[in-house]
XYZ file of C-alpha atoms in Angstrom:
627
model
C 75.624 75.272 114.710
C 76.264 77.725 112.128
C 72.645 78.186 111.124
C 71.931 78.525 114.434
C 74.546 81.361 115.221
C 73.011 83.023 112.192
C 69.420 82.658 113.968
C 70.354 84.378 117.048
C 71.668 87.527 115.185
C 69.473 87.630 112.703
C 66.149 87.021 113.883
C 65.881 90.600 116.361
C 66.755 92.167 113.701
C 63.940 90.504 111.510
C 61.703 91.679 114.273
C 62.826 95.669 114.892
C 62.121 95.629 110.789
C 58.413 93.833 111.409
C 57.700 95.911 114.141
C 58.548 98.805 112.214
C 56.743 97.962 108.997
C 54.098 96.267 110.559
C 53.630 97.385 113.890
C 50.359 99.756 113.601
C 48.987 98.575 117.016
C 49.785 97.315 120.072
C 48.113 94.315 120.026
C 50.536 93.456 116.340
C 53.735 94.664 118.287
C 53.098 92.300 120.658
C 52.510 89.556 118.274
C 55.648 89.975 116.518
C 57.632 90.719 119.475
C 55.786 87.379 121.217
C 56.755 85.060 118.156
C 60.394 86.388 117.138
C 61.436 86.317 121.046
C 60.488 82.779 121.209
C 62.560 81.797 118.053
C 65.638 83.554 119.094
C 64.837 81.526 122.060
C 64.701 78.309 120.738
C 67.635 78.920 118.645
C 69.809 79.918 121.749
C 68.307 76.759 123.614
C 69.381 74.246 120.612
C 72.816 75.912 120.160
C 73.634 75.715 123.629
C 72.321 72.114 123.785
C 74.733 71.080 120.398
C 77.630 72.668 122.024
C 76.545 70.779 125.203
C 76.249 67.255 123.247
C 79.294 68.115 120.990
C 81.669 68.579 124.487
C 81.966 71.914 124.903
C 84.193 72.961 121.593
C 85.143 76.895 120.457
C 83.556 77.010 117.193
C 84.891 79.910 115.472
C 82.256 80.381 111.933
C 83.255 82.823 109.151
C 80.051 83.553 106.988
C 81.940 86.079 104.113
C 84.312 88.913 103.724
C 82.416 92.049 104.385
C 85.384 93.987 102.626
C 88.740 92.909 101.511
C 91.968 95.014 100.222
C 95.585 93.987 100.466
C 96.265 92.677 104.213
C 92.695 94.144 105.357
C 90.235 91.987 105.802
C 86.804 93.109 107.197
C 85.425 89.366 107.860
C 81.694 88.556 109.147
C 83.301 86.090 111.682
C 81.410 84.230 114.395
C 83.130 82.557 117.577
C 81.157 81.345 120.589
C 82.943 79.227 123.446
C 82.019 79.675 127.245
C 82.219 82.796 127.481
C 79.678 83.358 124.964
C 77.389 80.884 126.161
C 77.165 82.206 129.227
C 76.208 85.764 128.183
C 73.858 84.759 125.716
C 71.603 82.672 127.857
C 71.317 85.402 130.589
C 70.154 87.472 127.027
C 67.584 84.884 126.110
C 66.368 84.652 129.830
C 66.410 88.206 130.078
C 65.487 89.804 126.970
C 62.302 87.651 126.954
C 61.292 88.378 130.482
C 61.633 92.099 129.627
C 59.702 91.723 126.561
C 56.487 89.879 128.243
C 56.825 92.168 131.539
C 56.860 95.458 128.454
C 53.522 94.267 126.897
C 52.078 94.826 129.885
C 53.694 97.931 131.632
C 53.875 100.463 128.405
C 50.321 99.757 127.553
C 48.453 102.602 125.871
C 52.323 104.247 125.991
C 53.012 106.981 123.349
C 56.257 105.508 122.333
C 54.726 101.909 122.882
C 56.188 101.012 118.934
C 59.673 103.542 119.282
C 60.451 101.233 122.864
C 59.570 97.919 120.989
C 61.789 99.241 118.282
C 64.905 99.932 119.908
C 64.855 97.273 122.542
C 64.670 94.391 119.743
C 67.724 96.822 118.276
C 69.721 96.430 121.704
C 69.138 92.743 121.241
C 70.572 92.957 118.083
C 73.707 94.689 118.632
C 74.581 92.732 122.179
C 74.470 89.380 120.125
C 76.491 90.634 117.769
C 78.808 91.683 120.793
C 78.425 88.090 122.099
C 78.843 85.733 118.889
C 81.579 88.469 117.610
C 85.035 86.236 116.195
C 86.962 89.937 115.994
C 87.272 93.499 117.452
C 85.968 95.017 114.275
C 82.786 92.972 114.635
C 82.174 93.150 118.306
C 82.519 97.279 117.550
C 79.930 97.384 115.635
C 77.704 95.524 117.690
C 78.987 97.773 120.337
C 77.875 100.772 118.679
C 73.922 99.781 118.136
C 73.747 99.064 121.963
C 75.568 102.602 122.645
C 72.802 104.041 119.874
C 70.106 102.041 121.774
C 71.014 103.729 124.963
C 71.310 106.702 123.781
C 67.609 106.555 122.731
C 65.928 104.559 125.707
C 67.495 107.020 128.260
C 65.836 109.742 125.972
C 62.390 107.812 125.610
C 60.467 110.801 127.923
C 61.634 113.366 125.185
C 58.827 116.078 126.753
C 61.060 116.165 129.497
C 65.177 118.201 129.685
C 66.180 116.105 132.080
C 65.813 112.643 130.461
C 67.554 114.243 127.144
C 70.612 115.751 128.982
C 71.325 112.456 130.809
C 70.864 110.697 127.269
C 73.845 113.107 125.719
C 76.019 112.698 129.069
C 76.101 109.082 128.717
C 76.478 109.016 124.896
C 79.342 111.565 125.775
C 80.830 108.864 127.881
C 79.797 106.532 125.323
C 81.777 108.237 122.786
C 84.815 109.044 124.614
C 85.564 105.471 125.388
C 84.860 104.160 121.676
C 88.567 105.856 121.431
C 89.643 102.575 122.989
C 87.881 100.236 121.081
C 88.726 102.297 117.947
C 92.272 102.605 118.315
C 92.511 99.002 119.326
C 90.773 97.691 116.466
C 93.840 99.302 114.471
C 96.477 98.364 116.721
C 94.756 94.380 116.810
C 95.561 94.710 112.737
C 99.119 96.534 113.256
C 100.311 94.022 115.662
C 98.376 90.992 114.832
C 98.139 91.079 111.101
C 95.807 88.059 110.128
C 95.762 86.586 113.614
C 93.757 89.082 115.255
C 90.704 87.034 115.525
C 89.723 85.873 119.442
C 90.331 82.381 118.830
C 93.362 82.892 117.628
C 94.517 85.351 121.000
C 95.229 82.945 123.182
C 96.931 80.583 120.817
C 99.550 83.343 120.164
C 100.264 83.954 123.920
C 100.329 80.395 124.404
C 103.138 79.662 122.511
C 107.194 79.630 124.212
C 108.576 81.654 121.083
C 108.661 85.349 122.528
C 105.245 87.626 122.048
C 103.735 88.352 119.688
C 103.999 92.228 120.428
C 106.587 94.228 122.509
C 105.992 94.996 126.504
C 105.102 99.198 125.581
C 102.630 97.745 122.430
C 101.055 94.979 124.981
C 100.483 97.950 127.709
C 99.043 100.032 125.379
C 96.890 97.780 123.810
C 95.768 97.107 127.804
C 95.421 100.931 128.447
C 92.842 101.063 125.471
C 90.859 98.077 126.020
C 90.538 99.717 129.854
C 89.093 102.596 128.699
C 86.844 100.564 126.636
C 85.450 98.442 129.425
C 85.605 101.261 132.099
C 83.275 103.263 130.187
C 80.524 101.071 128.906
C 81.010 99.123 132.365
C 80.508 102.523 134.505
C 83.720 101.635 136.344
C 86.186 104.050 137.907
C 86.439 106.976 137.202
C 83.310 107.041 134.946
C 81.088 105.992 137.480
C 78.865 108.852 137.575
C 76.650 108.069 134.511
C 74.944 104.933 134.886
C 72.599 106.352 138.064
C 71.705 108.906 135.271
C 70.530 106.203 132.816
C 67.824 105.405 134.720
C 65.633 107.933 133.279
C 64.063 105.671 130.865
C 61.627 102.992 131.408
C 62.074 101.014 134.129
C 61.915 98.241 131.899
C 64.917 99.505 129.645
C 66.880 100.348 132.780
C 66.835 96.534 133.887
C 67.954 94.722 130.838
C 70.601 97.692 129.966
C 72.258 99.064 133.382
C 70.915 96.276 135.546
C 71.504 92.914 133.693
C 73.175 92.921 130.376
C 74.749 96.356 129.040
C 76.455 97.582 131.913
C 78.434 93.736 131.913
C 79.850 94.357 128.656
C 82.978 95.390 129.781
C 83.388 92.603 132.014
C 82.868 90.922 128.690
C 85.262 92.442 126.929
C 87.802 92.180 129.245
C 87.134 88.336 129.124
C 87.875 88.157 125.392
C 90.987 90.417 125.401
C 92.360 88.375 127.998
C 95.598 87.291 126.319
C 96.291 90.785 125.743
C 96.084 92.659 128.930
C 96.932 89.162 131.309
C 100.260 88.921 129.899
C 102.043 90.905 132.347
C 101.710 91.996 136.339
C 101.209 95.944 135.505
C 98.108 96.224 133.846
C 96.187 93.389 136.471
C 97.369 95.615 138.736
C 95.878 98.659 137.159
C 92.677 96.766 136.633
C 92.501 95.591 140.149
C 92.769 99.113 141.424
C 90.318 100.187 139.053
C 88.059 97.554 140.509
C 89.165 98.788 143.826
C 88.541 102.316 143.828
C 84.965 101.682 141.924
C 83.658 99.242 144.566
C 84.778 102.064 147.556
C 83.525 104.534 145.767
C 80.326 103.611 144.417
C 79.639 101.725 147.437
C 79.487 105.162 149.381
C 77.618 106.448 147.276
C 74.587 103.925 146.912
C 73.765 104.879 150.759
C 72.963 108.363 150.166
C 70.992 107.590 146.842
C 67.479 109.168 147.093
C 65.437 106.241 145.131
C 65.743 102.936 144.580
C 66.727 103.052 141.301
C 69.714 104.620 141.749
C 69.937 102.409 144.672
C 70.139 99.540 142.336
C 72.219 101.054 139.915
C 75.259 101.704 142.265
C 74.802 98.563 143.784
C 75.220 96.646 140.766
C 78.531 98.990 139.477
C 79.929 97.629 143.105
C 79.508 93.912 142.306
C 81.231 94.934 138.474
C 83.862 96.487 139.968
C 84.287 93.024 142.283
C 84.329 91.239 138.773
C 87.246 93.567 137.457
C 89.163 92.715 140.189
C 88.510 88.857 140.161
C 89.697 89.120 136.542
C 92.375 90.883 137.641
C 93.304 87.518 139.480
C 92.537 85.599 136.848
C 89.490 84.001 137.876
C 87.395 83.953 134.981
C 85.307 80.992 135.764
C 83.874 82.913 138.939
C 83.313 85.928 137.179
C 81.021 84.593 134.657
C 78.904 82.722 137.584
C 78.838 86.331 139.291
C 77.767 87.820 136.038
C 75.050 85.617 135.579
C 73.670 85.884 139.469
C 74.298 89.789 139.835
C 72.580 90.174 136.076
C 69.693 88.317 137.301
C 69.196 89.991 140.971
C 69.413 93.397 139.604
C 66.943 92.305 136.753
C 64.710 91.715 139.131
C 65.130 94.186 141.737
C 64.493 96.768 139.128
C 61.579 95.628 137.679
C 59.921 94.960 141.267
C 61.090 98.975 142.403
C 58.103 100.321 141.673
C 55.693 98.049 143.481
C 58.228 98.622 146.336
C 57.929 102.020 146.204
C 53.997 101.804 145.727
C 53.779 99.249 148.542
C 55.637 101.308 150.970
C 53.686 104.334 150.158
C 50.574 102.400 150.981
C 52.106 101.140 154.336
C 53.126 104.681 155.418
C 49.539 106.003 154.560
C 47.854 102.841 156.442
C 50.030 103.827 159.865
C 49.115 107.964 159.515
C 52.790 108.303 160.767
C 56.202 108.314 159.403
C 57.563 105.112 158.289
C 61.045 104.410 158.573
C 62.417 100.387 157.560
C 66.082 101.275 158.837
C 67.159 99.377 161.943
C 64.246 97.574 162.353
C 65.559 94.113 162.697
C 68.600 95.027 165.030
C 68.418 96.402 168.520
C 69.304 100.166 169.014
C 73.075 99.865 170.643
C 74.136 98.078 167.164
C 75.290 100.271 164.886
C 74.178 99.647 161.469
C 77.351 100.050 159.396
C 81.329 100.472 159.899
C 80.683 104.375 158.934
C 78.364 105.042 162.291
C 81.514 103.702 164.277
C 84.010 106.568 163.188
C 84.205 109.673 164.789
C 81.390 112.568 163.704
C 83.595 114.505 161.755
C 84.852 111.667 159.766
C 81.234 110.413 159.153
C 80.059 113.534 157.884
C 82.822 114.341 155.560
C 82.388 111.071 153.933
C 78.582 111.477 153.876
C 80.017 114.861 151.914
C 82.253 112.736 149.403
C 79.421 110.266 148.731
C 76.553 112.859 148.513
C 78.652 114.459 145.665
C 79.699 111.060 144.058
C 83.305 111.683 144.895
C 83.365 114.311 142.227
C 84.341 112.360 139.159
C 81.890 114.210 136.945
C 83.449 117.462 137.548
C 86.986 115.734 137.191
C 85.724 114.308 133.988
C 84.496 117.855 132.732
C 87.503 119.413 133.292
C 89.949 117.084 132.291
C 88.738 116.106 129.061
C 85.614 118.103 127.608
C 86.646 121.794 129.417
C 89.876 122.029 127.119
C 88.284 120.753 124.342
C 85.455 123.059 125.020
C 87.773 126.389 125.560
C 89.945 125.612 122.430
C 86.659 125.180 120.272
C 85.784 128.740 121.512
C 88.447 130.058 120.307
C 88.662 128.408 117.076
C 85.255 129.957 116.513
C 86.438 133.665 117.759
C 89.345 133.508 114.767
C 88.591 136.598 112.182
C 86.862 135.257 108.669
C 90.040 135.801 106.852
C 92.189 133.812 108.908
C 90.019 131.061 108.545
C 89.919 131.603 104.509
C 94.023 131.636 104.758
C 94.047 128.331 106.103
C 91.775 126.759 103.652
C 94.006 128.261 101.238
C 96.579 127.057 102.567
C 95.033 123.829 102.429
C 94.089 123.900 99.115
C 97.850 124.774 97.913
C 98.914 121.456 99.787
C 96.681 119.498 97.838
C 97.817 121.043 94.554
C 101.760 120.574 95.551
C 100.473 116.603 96.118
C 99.191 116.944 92.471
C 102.018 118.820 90.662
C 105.408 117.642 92.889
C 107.055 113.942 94.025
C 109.674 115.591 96.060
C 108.007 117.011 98.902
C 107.929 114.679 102.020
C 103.757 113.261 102.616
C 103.824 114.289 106.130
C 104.514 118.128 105.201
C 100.886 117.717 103.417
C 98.811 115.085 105.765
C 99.845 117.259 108.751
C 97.963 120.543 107.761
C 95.176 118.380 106.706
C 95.501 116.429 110.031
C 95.465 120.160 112.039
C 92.203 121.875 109.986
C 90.623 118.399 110.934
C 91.236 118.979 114.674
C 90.329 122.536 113.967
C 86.778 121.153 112.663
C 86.157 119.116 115.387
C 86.851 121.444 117.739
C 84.848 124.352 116.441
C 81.887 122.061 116.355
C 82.465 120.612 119.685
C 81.485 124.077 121.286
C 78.948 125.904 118.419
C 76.288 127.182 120.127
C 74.218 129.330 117.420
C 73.781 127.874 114.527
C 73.049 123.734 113.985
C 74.020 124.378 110.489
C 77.260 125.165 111.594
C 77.863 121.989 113.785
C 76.814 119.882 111.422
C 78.985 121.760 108.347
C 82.263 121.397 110.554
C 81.727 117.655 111.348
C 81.133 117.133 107.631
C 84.211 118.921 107.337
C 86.655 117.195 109.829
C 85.480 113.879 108.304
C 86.324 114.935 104.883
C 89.345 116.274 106.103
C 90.870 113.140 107.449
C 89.848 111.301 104.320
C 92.590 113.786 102.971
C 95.199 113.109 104.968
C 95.209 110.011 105.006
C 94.715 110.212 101.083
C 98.041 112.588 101.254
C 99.936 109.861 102.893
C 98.767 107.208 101.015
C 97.309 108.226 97.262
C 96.923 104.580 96.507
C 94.370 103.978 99.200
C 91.955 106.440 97.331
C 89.365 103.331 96.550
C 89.056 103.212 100.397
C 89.197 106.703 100.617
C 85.842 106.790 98.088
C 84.030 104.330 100.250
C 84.317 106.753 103.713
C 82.888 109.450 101.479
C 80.505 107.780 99.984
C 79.125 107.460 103.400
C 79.720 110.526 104.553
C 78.792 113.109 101.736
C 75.653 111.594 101.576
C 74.333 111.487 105.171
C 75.686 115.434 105.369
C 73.601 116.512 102.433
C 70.522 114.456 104.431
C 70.949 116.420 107.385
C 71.412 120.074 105.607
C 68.467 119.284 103.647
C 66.328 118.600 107.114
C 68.137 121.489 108.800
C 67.482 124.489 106.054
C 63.380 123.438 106.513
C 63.250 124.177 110.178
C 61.619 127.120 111.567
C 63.440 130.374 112.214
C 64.737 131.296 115.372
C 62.515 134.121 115.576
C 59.702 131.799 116.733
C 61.756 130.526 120.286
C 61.665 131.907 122.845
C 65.359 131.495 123.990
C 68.388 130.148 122.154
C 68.616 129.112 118.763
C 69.790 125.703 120.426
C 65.939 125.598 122.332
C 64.370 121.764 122.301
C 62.624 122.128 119.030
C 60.405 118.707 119.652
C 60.892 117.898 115.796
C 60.165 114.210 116.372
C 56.413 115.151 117.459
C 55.932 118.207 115.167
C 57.346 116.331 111.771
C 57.917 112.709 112.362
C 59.269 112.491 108.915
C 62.004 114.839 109.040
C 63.262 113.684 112.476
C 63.343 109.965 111.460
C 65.652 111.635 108.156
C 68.028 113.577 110.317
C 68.568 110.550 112.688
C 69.589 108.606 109.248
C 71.922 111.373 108.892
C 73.251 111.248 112.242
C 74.273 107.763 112.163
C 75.640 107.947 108.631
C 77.443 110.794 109.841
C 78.949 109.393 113.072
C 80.343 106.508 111.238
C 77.120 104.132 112.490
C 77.189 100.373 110.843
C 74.718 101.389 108.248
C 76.483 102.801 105.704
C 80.086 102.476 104.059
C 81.683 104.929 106.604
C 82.076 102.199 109.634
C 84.300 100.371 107.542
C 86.023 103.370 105.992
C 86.446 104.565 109.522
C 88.367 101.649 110.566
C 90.474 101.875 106.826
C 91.475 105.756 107.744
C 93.208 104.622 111.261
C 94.758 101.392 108.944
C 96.071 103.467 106.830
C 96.968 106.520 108.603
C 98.670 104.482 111.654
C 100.816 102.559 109.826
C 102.850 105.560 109.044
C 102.833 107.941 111.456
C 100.282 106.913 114.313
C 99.763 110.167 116.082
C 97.651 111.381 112.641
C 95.894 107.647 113.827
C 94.963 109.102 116.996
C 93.963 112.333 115.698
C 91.605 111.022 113.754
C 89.940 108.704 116.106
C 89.974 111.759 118.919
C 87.926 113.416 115.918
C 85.648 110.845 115.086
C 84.828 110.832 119.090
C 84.123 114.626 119.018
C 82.123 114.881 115.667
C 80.106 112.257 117.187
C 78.851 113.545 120.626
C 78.394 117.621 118.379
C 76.068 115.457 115.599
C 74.414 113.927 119.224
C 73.428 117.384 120.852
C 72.147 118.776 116.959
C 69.889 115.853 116.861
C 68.693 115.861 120.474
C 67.866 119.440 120.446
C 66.173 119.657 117.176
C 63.553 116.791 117.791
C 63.499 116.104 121.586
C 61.743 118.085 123.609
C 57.895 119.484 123.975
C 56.190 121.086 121.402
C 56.298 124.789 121.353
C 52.383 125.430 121.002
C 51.844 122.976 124.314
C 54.626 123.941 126.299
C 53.193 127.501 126.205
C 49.527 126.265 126.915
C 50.923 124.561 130.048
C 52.848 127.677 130.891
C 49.873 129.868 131.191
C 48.079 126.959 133.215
């Protein structure tokens, strides 16, 4: 079984790197697409069948220690039980009906190879999600399907509106890795070396009290919430995944159809222990199932296409599965999953013959067509809405037309404050600005020269030029250079206060940076060759449409980017997780600071990239603007 665990994680990722070295025509995409899809397949039917024939067992597989240092352990673990088998035969089934139905549908496509690319890439990261044994492991496989979102949504670059929705749902993205980031450190603060999933349950299991206090626990809950909420589309982030839909219809039924949009349902189901251990947070997470399943259920009648149709239809039947969990019935809500994950599959990837058919139909009649009421007699009303009174009807016709406002409750909660402060950070005179880094720089040199002076006095102006950083890139708007200079920054500068807390943890101090230093000297090297300002026509933020114009340079920046952001491709990810270890076990607000930094200096690196190589190039937008 443990060759075969290997298979199914390793084998999309042997074909994103064949399709990408190798992939020089269609007809050699689909070869290699064909042939790996069919071996991941036959590895996920013969695992399933040994579990099967072995009765059922949690196998729990460690292959090695991706990084080990004191009481941290970063271990390439491996657990599958029911859970997993469930979700990753509805990804075999899936996955390879997408990738026969894309052979067909993106033919002669310009981004034919870029869509073969990142779908085998989402494949990737939601096994890893699936066959994950810990929360560090399922994060990372968390963050390619995020990244793989982020760039299927965007997959029409010539067009804005594809690329905005692509940053508002990495935003959301982003926003909720806080949960799974800060979770991952609290899993190791409260845990220690019994943080793995298989061991969860065992720990609540026992008589002896828990393994964490009540306020820890409900904590712990809140996070993993947020987590799930967010990457689920659930209250009160509902607004995004109708959004998504942008990209290929294709990419829109095997990510906010069928598999992606059930990954918090997933998580949910493997944090268990944690959040089921007391009556207040099911509670929470039954009203959060609640209010979603109201709410997006008013909203799916006054979508305007079928896609969006689809898409609030399915957050409805997630929000049902939150609240099923919520009652503890985990059995049913992996036979919904499967059953909703294969209806929406398919009712997205039939929409457009729908919507081609019923064109055809109107046309063949000469008159308008109109399907509602048709197979009821006129004195029935259709729905419990067209019983209330008019007024009542219209003003929730209102609250569903607008979504019920979350986006705008959203904005101003979370990103308008953020958004002000940054503004204002960026309005401070030069000199005060050169004070503080001063002032920074005699901190460090008191941590040098003196043993008396209490850590906290030097981590916490460290901690508040890091905010500072964040901030100020979180709302540049003139110069990229800028943006991607401050997240540099903030990075560096919670590698420092974490280094002035703890000076012995400078060897995992060295392996962030050697991440980070790296991927920002990448991106300034791209940015200082692009063209000046002078040749846009509008902002010095304009869609620059780098990805047509210098293929090169774009794929280099989008290195940088992930390097930046912390991705799994470089040392950062794990030096990432080492900061909040280190940082939270002494004072764990500086923890949360630094997470709440990572999120911002994230979604800033996002809109840099997006704006320098999305977009239409400059020569043909003008040549379609004289037309």
């Amino acid at each position: 079984m443990n060759t075969l665990l290997l298979a199914c994680l390793l084998l999309p990722l042997f074909g994103l790197l064949l399709i990408a070295l190798l992939g020089t025509s269609e007809k050699k995409i689909a070869t290699i697409s064909f042939w790996t899809t069919h071996a991941m397949g036959l590895s996920i039917i013969v695992l399933l069948a040994l579990w099967a024939a072995n009765g059922f067992p949690d196998h729990e597989f460690e292959w090695f220690t991706l990084y080990e240092r004191g009481s941290y352990q970063f271990p390439i673990l491996f657990y599958f039980d029911r859970i997993g088998a469930a979700y990753l035969f509805a990804v075999w089934v899936i996955f390879s009906v997408i990738v026969r139905y894309c052979r067909n549908y993106l033919h002669r496509e310009t981004g034919y190879k870029r869509f073969f690319m990142t779908i085998f890439g989402f494949a990737l990261g939601l096994n890893m999600v699936v066959l994950s044994g810990s929360i560090d492991m399922l994060f990372a496989g968390w963050e390619i399907v995020g990244i793989s979102s982020f760039l299927l949504i965007a997959f029409y670059r010539h067009r804005v509106q594809p690329v905005r929705n692509a940053l508002r749902t990495y935003t959301v993205y982003r926003f909720c890795d806080i949960g799974l980031l800060l979770g991952a450190w609290m899993s190791h603060l409260l845990f220690h070396e019994s943080d793995h999933f298989s061991n969860l349950s065992v720990l609540f299991e026992q008589t002896a009290p828990a393994p964490a206090s009540y306020p820890a626990l409900m904590l712990m809950s809140v996070l993993i919430f947020i987590a799930a909420c967010g990457k689920s589309a659930q209250f009160p982030f509902c607004f995004w995944l109708p959004r998504a839909m942008e990209g290929p219809t294709p990419s829109s039924a095997i990510f906010y159809g069928a598999l992606s949009v059930h990954l918090g349902v997933f998580l949910l189901l493997r944090t268990a222990p944690i959040w089921s251990y007391h009556y207040l947070p099911r509670t929470a997470l039954f009203s959060i199932g609640l209010l979603t399943v109201v709410i997006a259920s008013l909203s799916e009648k006054t979508q305007s296409n079928i896609k969006g149709q689809v898409a609030y239809a399915s957050i409805t039947q997630v929000g049902f599965m939150f609240m099923e969990l919520a009652l503890g019935l985990e059995t049913l809500v992996l036979v919904h999953f499967l059953g909703n994950a294969f209806l929406r599959c398919y009712q997205l990837l039939v929409s457009p013959s729908i919507v081609a058919h019923m064109i055809r139909v109107e046309g063949a009649i000469d008159t308008d067509f109109n399907i509602k009421n048709t197979s009821m007699p006129d004195y029935l009303p259709v729905s419990i809405r067209d019983t209330l009174p008019e007024v009542l009807q219209n003003t929730l016709y209102v609250f569903a037309l607008q979504e019920g406002n979350l986006e705008l409750l959203v904005r101003s909660i979370l990103w308008a404050p953020l958004k002000q402060a940054g503004a204002k950070i960026n309005n401070v005179n030069l000199g005060v600005k050169i004070v503080v880094g001063l002032g920074v720089l005699i901190m460090t040199w008191l941590a040098f020269t003196t043993e008396f002076i209490n850590s906290l006095y030097l981590a916490a102006p460290a901690a508040l030029a890091m905010v500072m950083a964040s901030l100020s890139a979180f709302s540049q708007k003139h110069s990229f250079i800028k943006v991607w200079n401050a997240v540099a920054m903030s990075a560096l500068l919670a590698a420092s206060s974490v280094w002035l807390l703890h000076p012995e943890a400078w060897s995992d101090i060295v392996l962030f940076t050697t991440g980070i230093i790296p991927s920002w000297l990448l991106g300034i090297l791209v940015l200082i060759k692009l063209p000046k300002k002078d040749n846009f026509r509008d902002s010095p933020f304009a869609y620059r449409a780098m990805a047509e114009t210098n293929p090169l340079l774009s794929l280099l920046l989008f290195i940088s980017f992930l390097g930046l952001v912390g991705f799994p491709i470089t040392p950062a990810f794990i030096g990432e997780d080492l900061l909040l270890y280190h940082a939270s076990s002494q004072y764990s607000w500086i923890g949360a600071f630094i997470a709440v930094c990572f999120v911002i200096n994230g979604i800033a690196a996002a809109r840099v990239f997006l704006r320098i190589c999305m977009g239409r190039p400059l020569e043909i937008a003008e040549v379609m603007a004289k037309d």
